[in-house]
Amino acid sequence: MSRTTLLATALASLTLGACASHPSTTTASPDPAADAIVVPVPAISRPQGETPQWWYTHGAAEAAARGAMAGKARNVIVFLGDGMSLTTVAAARILEGQRQGQPGEENLLSWEHFPASAFSKTYNTDAQTPDSAGTMTAIASGVKTHMGAIGVSAGKRLDCAGSLHKPVLSWLQLADSAGLATGIVTTARLTHATPAATYAHSPDRNWEASVPAQAQAEGCRDIAQQLLDAPRYGSGPQVVLAGGRSFFTPTDTTDPEYPQVKGRRTDGRNLINEWQAANPGGQYLWNGQQFLAHAATAPAVLGLFEPDHMQYEHDRSGDAAGEPSLAQMTQAAIANLSRNDKGFVLLVEGARIDHANHAGNAYRALSDTIALSDAVRAAVQATDEKDTLIIVTADHSHTLNFVGYPARGNDILGKARDHGGEDGEGPLDLARDALGLPYTTLSYANGPGYTGATASQAAGPKTHPHRAREVQPAAGRPDLTHVDTAHPDYMQEALVPMSSETHGGEDVGIWARGPGSKALYGTMEQNSIHHVIVQATPALRQAMCDAGNCDGNGVPVTLPQLEQFHKPATDAR
C-alpha cells in the first residue's frame, strides 16, 4: 500500500486551496501521519457543488490523510452525548468533582483521559446551527445533509419521493452486512433522531410513528416501521435498549407501566409483536427485572423502558418499574455483542443531555453528562484498547454559558462568588451585576428560563418543568440572594425568551482511544468521523472494497448504494 511523503502532502495541501476551475484537488492532514494516504477530491464551488458523492469523497480523504487506514479495530463503540457542548462538558466535569468532595476544576470525565481529541464542525448543509438528525446522519453515513434528515442525503425536508432516491448507508448497517454484531443503546425514544439515523431513511425526523398521506402514497414509511427492515443487511440490531415503546404499538394498546397511556400507531400494527415473531428466541424487555434477567444473554434483545423518552438520570430512581442506567445498558450490550467472533459495532447515546439543555435546566443536563461518563468508563473496563475503537463526541452544541469570575471550588450550580472581580482582592462574597444583584455561574443565552411572567409561572426564577407560553417582558432581573439555584428544579436565567432553548453552532469535541484513534485530531468535518470508523475497522473497509467502492489504495471513496449490501431474506437470519 503506498504512503505519501511530506512533500506530496504539502503539495496536496496547496492544491486544496486552488480555485474551483481546477478539475480536482486533494485534502491532507495539517500534520501528516506516517500512514497518510492522499485521496483526490474534486474542486467545487460551495455550497452548490456539495453533492453526496463529494461529501463522501471529502470525508474519506480527510480520514485517510490522518492515517485512519492503519487502524485494525475489531470492535467500535460510538458514544454520542446529544447536545453535549464543551461548556456542558466543563461544567459536568466540575460538578462530578464537587460531588466527590473536590474543588471540581481538577477533575476529568472518563473520556477526557483518552489520548486522542479533536474538534467537530457541526453545520448542516442548510443551517449554521444544526439539529440532531442531520448531524447524526453525517456521523453515521459520512455525508452531510439537511436539518431534519434521517439517513438520506440533502434535499427538501418534506420531499418523500425525492428522498427515496437518496438513502445513505450507516456504519451500523454496513457492520450488519459484514457479519458483525450491532447494537443501539439510547435514553431517547428509539425512533428519535440519533438512533434512527443508524437504521432508517426519512427526509423528516418527525415521521416516527406515521407519515403524511401523500408521503405514504409515494412509498415512504414511518421510522418505527423501518426498524423491522434492518435485517435486510444481515440479522439486524442484536441489542436495542431505549425508550419509546408507544411508537411501536397501536392506539388501542394500553401501556404495561402507565395504564393511562396508549400506543401512537394509527395503522393498527403492533411492531413489538411483529419483532417477537421475527425473533422467536429473542426477548422483549420493558422493566428493570426483565433487563437484569435477559439483556446480556438473550440472542436478540428489544428493550423499550418508557412509552416516550427514558427518565433523566436524576429522576430514574423514582421509576416504579425500574429503569437501568446508561452504564448498565452499556455493560449489558457489550457483554451480549462480544459473543460474536467477528466483532461488534455499538451506538450509545446520552440523549437527555440535550433535552435538559432545551428545558433550561443545567442540573439535569450535567447529571446526564456524568451518567454518560459512567457509561464510557464501563465500556473502557469491559473492552481492550488494542482491538476496540471508542469514540466519544456530540452532535451539536447548546447555549449554556459559564460566566463571571467565580472563585476556585465555587458551587458550579450556585451563585457566582468572587473576591471582587477580575482584579479584586477583597473577601469572598457574592458577585453582583451592574444593578447590584447576584447571578449564577451558569446561564443560557435563550430559552424558557427567561424571568418574565408566563401563562404557567409568575415573574421571577422559573422551576422545571416549564415551557414558556404567553411570555411577558421581564421587569429587570430577580434578586437571587435567597434562591436555591443548586436545586435540581431550578432553571437558569435565559436572556432571550423562548419556549425551548436552542442549539448552538460552535464546534463540539471528539475524544477517542483504540485502533484508528490517532486519526482524530485538529478540526474536522463531522461526516469524517464515519470515515475514520470505516477505514480503521478492517471488516468494514473490506466489505466496502468487496462491493467495489474502494480506490487503488483500498480506501472506501465511492458513496455506497444500499442494494450492494442487502441480503436475501433466506440469508438474513
Short mmCIF file of N, CA and C in Angstrom, two decimals, residues 139-231:
data_model
loop_
_atom_site.label_atom_id
_atom_site.label_comp_id
_atom_site.label_asym_id
_atom_site.label_seq_id
_atom_site.Cartn_x
_atom_site.Cartn_y
_atom_site.Cartn_z
N ILE A 139 -22.53 11.74 10.89
CA ILE A 139 -21.64 10.87 11.65
C ILE A 139 -21.81 9.41 11.23
N ALA A 140 -23.06 9.01 11.00
CA ALA A 140 -23.34 7.60 10.70
C ALA A 140 -23.03 7.22 9.26
N SER A 141 -23.24 8.15 8.32
CA SER A 141 -23.17 7.79 6.90
C SER A 141 -22.00 8.38 6.15
N GLY A 142 -21.34 9.39 6.72
CA GLY A 142 -20.24 10.02 6.02
C GLY A 142 -20.63 11.09 5.05
N VAL A 143 -21.91 11.51 5.07
CA VAL A 143 -22.42 12.51 4.15
C VAL A 143 -23.18 13.58 4.93
N LYS A 144 -22.79 14.84 4.78
CA LYS A 144 -23.56 15.91 5.42
C LYS A 144 -24.89 16.06 4.69
N THR A 145 -25.92 16.51 5.45
CA THR A 145 -27.25 16.59 4.87
C THR A 145 -28.05 17.70 5.51
N HIS A 146 -29.33 17.80 5.18
CA HIS A 146 -30.14 18.92 5.65
C HIS A 146 -30.67 18.70 7.06
N MET A 147 -31.05 19.79 7.69
CA MET A 147 -31.64 19.73 9.01
C MET A 147 -32.90 18.87 8.96
N GLY A 148 -33.02 17.93 9.87
CA GLY A 148 -34.19 17.06 9.93
C GLY A 148 -34.07 15.77 9.17
N ALA A 149 -32.98 15.58 8.43
CA ALA A 149 -32.84 14.38 7.59
C ALA A 149 -32.42 13.18 8.42
N ILE A 150 -33.04 12.05 8.16
CA ILE A 150 -32.70 10.78 8.80
C ILE A 150 -32.22 9.81 7.73
N GLY A 151 -30.92 9.57 7.65
CA GLY A 151 -30.39 8.56 6.75
C GLY A 151 -30.61 8.82 5.28
N VAL A 152 -30.75 10.09 4.89
CA VAL A 152 -30.85 10.45 3.47
C VAL A 152 -29.95 11.65 3.22
N SER A 153 -29.48 11.78 1.99
CA SER A 153 -28.65 12.93 1.65
C SER A 153 -29.51 14.16 1.44
N ALA A 154 -28.89 15.30 1.26
CA ALA A 154 -29.58 16.59 1.29
C ALA A 154 -30.66 16.72 0.22
N GLY A 155 -31.77 17.29 0.64
CA GLY A 155 -32.90 17.56 -0.24
C GLY A 155 -33.90 18.42 0.49
N LYS A 156 -35.15 18.36 0.09
CA LYS A 156 -36.20 19.11 0.77
C LYS A 156 -36.80 18.24 1.88
N ARG A 157 -37.08 18.87 3.00
CA ARG A 157 -37.44 18.13 4.20
C ARG A 157 -38.71 17.29 4.04
N LEU A 158 -39.69 17.75 3.30
CA LEU A 158 -40.95 17.02 3.18
C LEU A 158 -41.07 16.28 1.84
N ASP A 159 -39.96 16.17 1.13
CA ASP A 159 -39.97 15.55 -0.19
C ASP A 159 -39.77 14.05 -0.07
N CYS A 160 -40.86 13.34 0.11
CA CYS A 160 -40.76 11.88 0.23
C CYS A 160 -40.24 11.27 -1.06
N ALA A 161 -40.85 11.61 -2.19
CA ALA A 161 -40.49 10.99 -3.46
C ALA A 161 -39.00 11.19 -3.76
N GLY A 162 -38.51 12.39 -3.52
CA GLY A 162 -37.10 12.66 -3.78
C GLY A 162 -36.19 11.90 -2.84
N SER A 163 -36.61 11.75 -1.59
CA SER A 163 -35.77 11.09 -0.59
C SER A 163 -35.59 9.60 -0.88
N LEU A 164 -36.54 9.02 -1.57
CA LEU A 164 -36.46 7.59 -1.88
C LEU A 164 -35.25 7.26 -2.75
N HIS A 165 -34.73 8.27 -3.44
CA HIS A 165 -33.56 8.09 -4.29
C HIS A 165 -32.27 8.53 -3.59
N LYS A 166 -32.36 8.87 -2.29
CA LYS A 166 -31.21 9.44 -1.60
C LYS A 166 -30.83 8.73 -0.30
N PRO A 167 -31.15 7.46 -0.11
CA PRO A 167 -30.75 6.81 1.16
C PRO A 167 -29.25 6.67 1.24
N VAL A 168 -28.71 6.78 2.44
CA VAL A 168 -27.28 6.61 2.66
C VAL A 168 -27.07 5.50 3.69
N LEU A 169 -25.96 4.80 3.56
CA LEU A 169 -25.67 3.63 4.37
C LEU A 169 -24.94 4.03 5.65
N SER A 170 -25.42 3.57 6.79
CA SER A 170 -24.74 3.85 8.06
C SER A 170 -23.72 2.77 8.37
N TRP A 171 -22.77 3.10 9.28
CA TRP A 171 -21.82 2.06 9.67
C TRP A 171 -22.49 0.93 10.45
N LEU A 172 -23.65 1.17 11.05
CA LEU A 172 -24.36 0.08 11.71
C LEU A 172 -24.88 -0.92 10.67
N GLN A 173 -25.44 -0.41 9.59
CA GLN A 173 -25.93 -1.28 8.52
C GLN A 173 -24.78 -1.99 7.82
N LEU A 174 -23.70 -1.26 7.60
CA LEU A 174 -22.52 -1.85 6.97
C LEU A 174 -21.96 -2.97 7.82
N ALA A 175 -21.86 -2.75 9.13
CA ALA A 175 -21.35 -3.78 10.03
C ALA A 175 -22.25 -5.01 10.03
N ASP A 176 -23.55 -4.80 10.01
CA ASP A 176 -24.50 -5.91 9.98
C ASP A 176 -24.28 -6.75 8.73
N SER A 177 -24.10 -6.09 7.60
CA SER A 177 -23.91 -6.82 6.35
C SER A 177 -22.58 -7.57 6.33
N ALA A 178 -21.60 -7.08 7.12
CA ALA A 178 -20.29 -7.72 7.17
C ALA A 178 -20.23 -8.84 8.19
N GLY A 179 -21.34 -9.09 8.89
CA GLY A 179 -21.40 -10.19 9.84
C GLY A 179 -21.03 -9.84 11.25
N LEU A 180 -20.82 -8.55 11.53
CA LEU A 180 -20.55 -8.13 12.90
C LEU A 180 -21.85 -8.00 13.67
N ALA A 181 -21.79 -8.14 14.98
CA ALA A 181 -22.96 -7.88 15.81
C ALA A 181 -23.15 -6.37 15.94
N THR A 182 -24.39 -5.92 16.03
CA THR A 182 -24.66 -4.48 16.13
C THR A 182 -25.66 -4.21 17.24
N GLY A 183 -25.57 -3.01 17.81
CA GLY A 183 -26.47 -2.66 18.89
C GLY A 183 -26.71 -1.17 18.99
N ILE A 184 -27.82 -0.81 19.61
CA ILE A 184 -28.21 0.58 19.83
C ILE A 184 -28.63 0.72 21.28
N VAL A 185 -28.02 1.65 21.99
CA VAL A 185 -28.40 1.98 23.36
C VAL A 185 -28.64 3.48 23.42
N THR A 186 -29.79 3.90 23.92
CA THR A 186 -30.09 5.33 24.00
C THR A 186 -31.10 5.58 25.10
N THR A 187 -31.04 6.75 25.70
CA THR A 187 -32.04 7.15 26.68
C THR A 187 -33.19 7.90 26.03
N ALA A 188 -33.15 8.05 24.73
CA ALA A 188 -34.25 8.68 23.99
C ALA A 188 -35.21 7.61 23.46
N ARG A 189 -36.27 8.06 22.81
CA ARG A 189 -37.09 7.14 22.03
C ARG A 189 -36.21 6.48 20.98
N LEU A 190 -36.45 5.23 20.71
CA LEU A 190 -35.69 4.52 19.69
C LEU A 190 -35.87 5.16 18.32
N THR A 191 -37.01 5.81 18.12
CA THR A 191 -37.31 6.45 16.84
C THR A 191 -36.81 7.89 16.77
N HIS A 192 -36.15 8.37 17.83
CA HIS A 192 -35.66 9.74 17.84
C HIS A 192 -34.48 9.89 16.90
N ALA A 193 -34.06 11.13 16.68
CA ALA A 193 -33.13 11.45 15.60
C ALA A 193 -31.84 10.64 15.62
N THR A 194 -31.15 10.62 16.76
CA THR A 194 -29.83 9.97 16.78
C THR A 194 -29.90 8.48 16.51
N PRO A 195 -30.66 7.70 17.26
CA PRO A 195 -30.69 6.26 16.94
C PRO A 195 -31.30 5.98 15.57
N ALA A 196 -32.32 6.74 15.19
CA ALA A 196 -32.99 6.49 13.91
C ALA A 196 -32.03 6.60 12.73
N ALA A 197 -31.06 7.51 12.83
CA ALA A 197 -30.14 7.74 11.71
C ALA A 197 -29.26 6.54 11.43
N THR A 198 -29.22 5.57 12.34
CA THR A 198 -28.40 4.37 12.10
C THR A 198 -29.15 3.27 11.38
N TYR A 199 -30.49 3.36 11.33
CA TYR A 199 -31.23 2.25 10.70
C TYR A 199 -32.36 2.68 9.78
N ALA A 200 -32.75 3.95 9.76
CA ALA A 200 -33.91 4.40 8.99
C ALA A 200 -33.52 5.42 7.93
N HIS A 201 -34.47 5.69 7.04
CA HIS A 201 -34.27 6.64 5.95
C HIS A 201 -35.55 7.46 5.80
N SER A 202 -35.47 8.75 6.12
CA SER A 202 -36.64 9.61 6.07
C SER A 202 -36.19 11.05 5.89
N PRO A 203 -36.88 11.82 5.03
CA PRO A 203 -36.48 13.22 4.88
C PRO A 203 -36.86 14.08 6.07
N ASP A 204 -37.77 13.58 6.92
CA ASP A 204 -38.25 14.34 8.06
C ASP A 204 -38.19 13.49 9.32
N ARG A 205 -37.44 13.97 10.30
CA ARG A 205 -37.25 13.24 11.55
C ARG A 205 -38.54 13.03 12.33
N ASN A 206 -39.57 13.81 12.04
CA ASN A 206 -40.82 13.73 12.80
C ASN A 206 -41.73 12.60 12.35
N TRP A 207 -41.38 11.89 11.31
CA TRP A 207 -42.21 10.78 10.83
C TRP A 207 -41.89 9.52 11.63
N GLU A 208 -42.09 9.58 12.93
CA GLU A 208 -41.67 8.50 13.82
C GLU A 208 -42.66 7.34 13.85
N ALA A 209 -43.97 7.63 13.95
CA ALA A 209 -44.96 6.56 14.02
C ALA A 209 -45.96 6.62 12.86
N SER A 210 -45.88 7.64 12.05
CA SER A 210 -46.77 7.77 10.89
C SER A 210 -46.15 8.76 9.92
N VAL A 211 -46.66 8.76 8.70
CA VAL A 211 -46.21 9.72 7.68
C VAL A 211 -47.44 10.38 7.08
N PRO A 212 -47.31 11.57 6.50
CA PRO A 212 -48.45 12.21 5.84
C PRO A 212 -49.01 11.33 4.73
N ALA A 213 -50.28 11.52 4.43
CA ALA A 213 -50.96 10.66 3.45
C ALA A 213 -50.25 10.66 2.10
N GLN A 214 -49.82 11.85 1.65
CA GLN A 214 -49.15 11.91 0.36
C GLN A 214 -47.83 11.15 0.38
N ALA A 215 -47.08 11.30 1.47
CA ALA A 215 -45.82 10.59 1.58
C ALA A 215 -46.03 9.09 1.62
N GLN A 216 -47.09 8.67 2.29
CA GLN A 216 -47.39 7.24 2.34
C GLN A 216 -47.72 6.71 0.95
N ALA A 217 -48.47 7.50 0.21
CA ALA A 217 -48.83 7.09 -1.15
C ALA A 217 -47.61 7.01 -2.05
N GLU A 218 -46.61 7.84 -1.76
CA GLU A 218 -45.40 7.87 -2.58
C GLU A 218 -44.41 6.77 -2.18
N GLY A 219 -44.68 6.09 -1.08
CA GLY A 219 -43.84 4.96 -0.70
C GLY A 219 -43.01 5.14 0.55
N CYS A 220 -43.17 6.27 1.27
CA CYS A 220 -42.41 6.47 2.50
C CYS A 220 -43.10 5.78 3.67
N ARG A 221 -42.29 5.28 4.59
CA ARG A 221 -42.81 4.60 5.78
C ARG A 221 -42.24 5.25 7.03
N ASP A 222 -42.97 5.11 8.11
CA ASP A 222 -42.53 5.75 9.35
C ASP A 222 -41.26 5.09 9.86
N ILE A 223 -40.58 5.79 10.77
CA ILE A 223 -39.28 5.37 11.27
C ILE A 223 -39.37 4.09 12.09
N ALA A 224 -40.38 3.98 12.96
CA ALA A 224 -40.52 2.78 13.77
C ALA A 224 -40.67 1.54 12.90
N GLN A 225 -41.45 1.65 11.86
CA GLN A 225 -41.67 0.54 10.95
C GLN A 225 -40.37 0.08 10.30
N GLN A 226 -39.48 1.04 10.06
CA GLN A 226 -38.24 0.71 9.37
C GLN A 226 -37.27 -0.11 10.23
N LEU A 227 -37.45 -0.10 11.54
CA LEU A 227 -36.59 -0.93 12.37
C LEU A 227 -36.71 -2.39 11.97
N LEU A 228 -37.91 -2.81 11.60
CA LEU A 228 -38.12 -4.20 11.22
C LEU A 228 -37.50 -4.53 9.86
N ASP A 229 -37.13 -3.48 9.10
CA ASP A 229 -36.48 -3.71 7.82
C ASP A 229 -34.99 -3.93 7.98
N ALA A 230 -34.43 -3.61 9.16
CA ALA A 230 -32.99 -3.67 9.36
C ALA A 230 -32.39 -5.03 9.00
N PRO A 231 -33.08 -6.14 9.24
CA PRO A 231 -32.47 -7.45 8.92
C PRO A 231 -32.12 -7.65 7.45
#
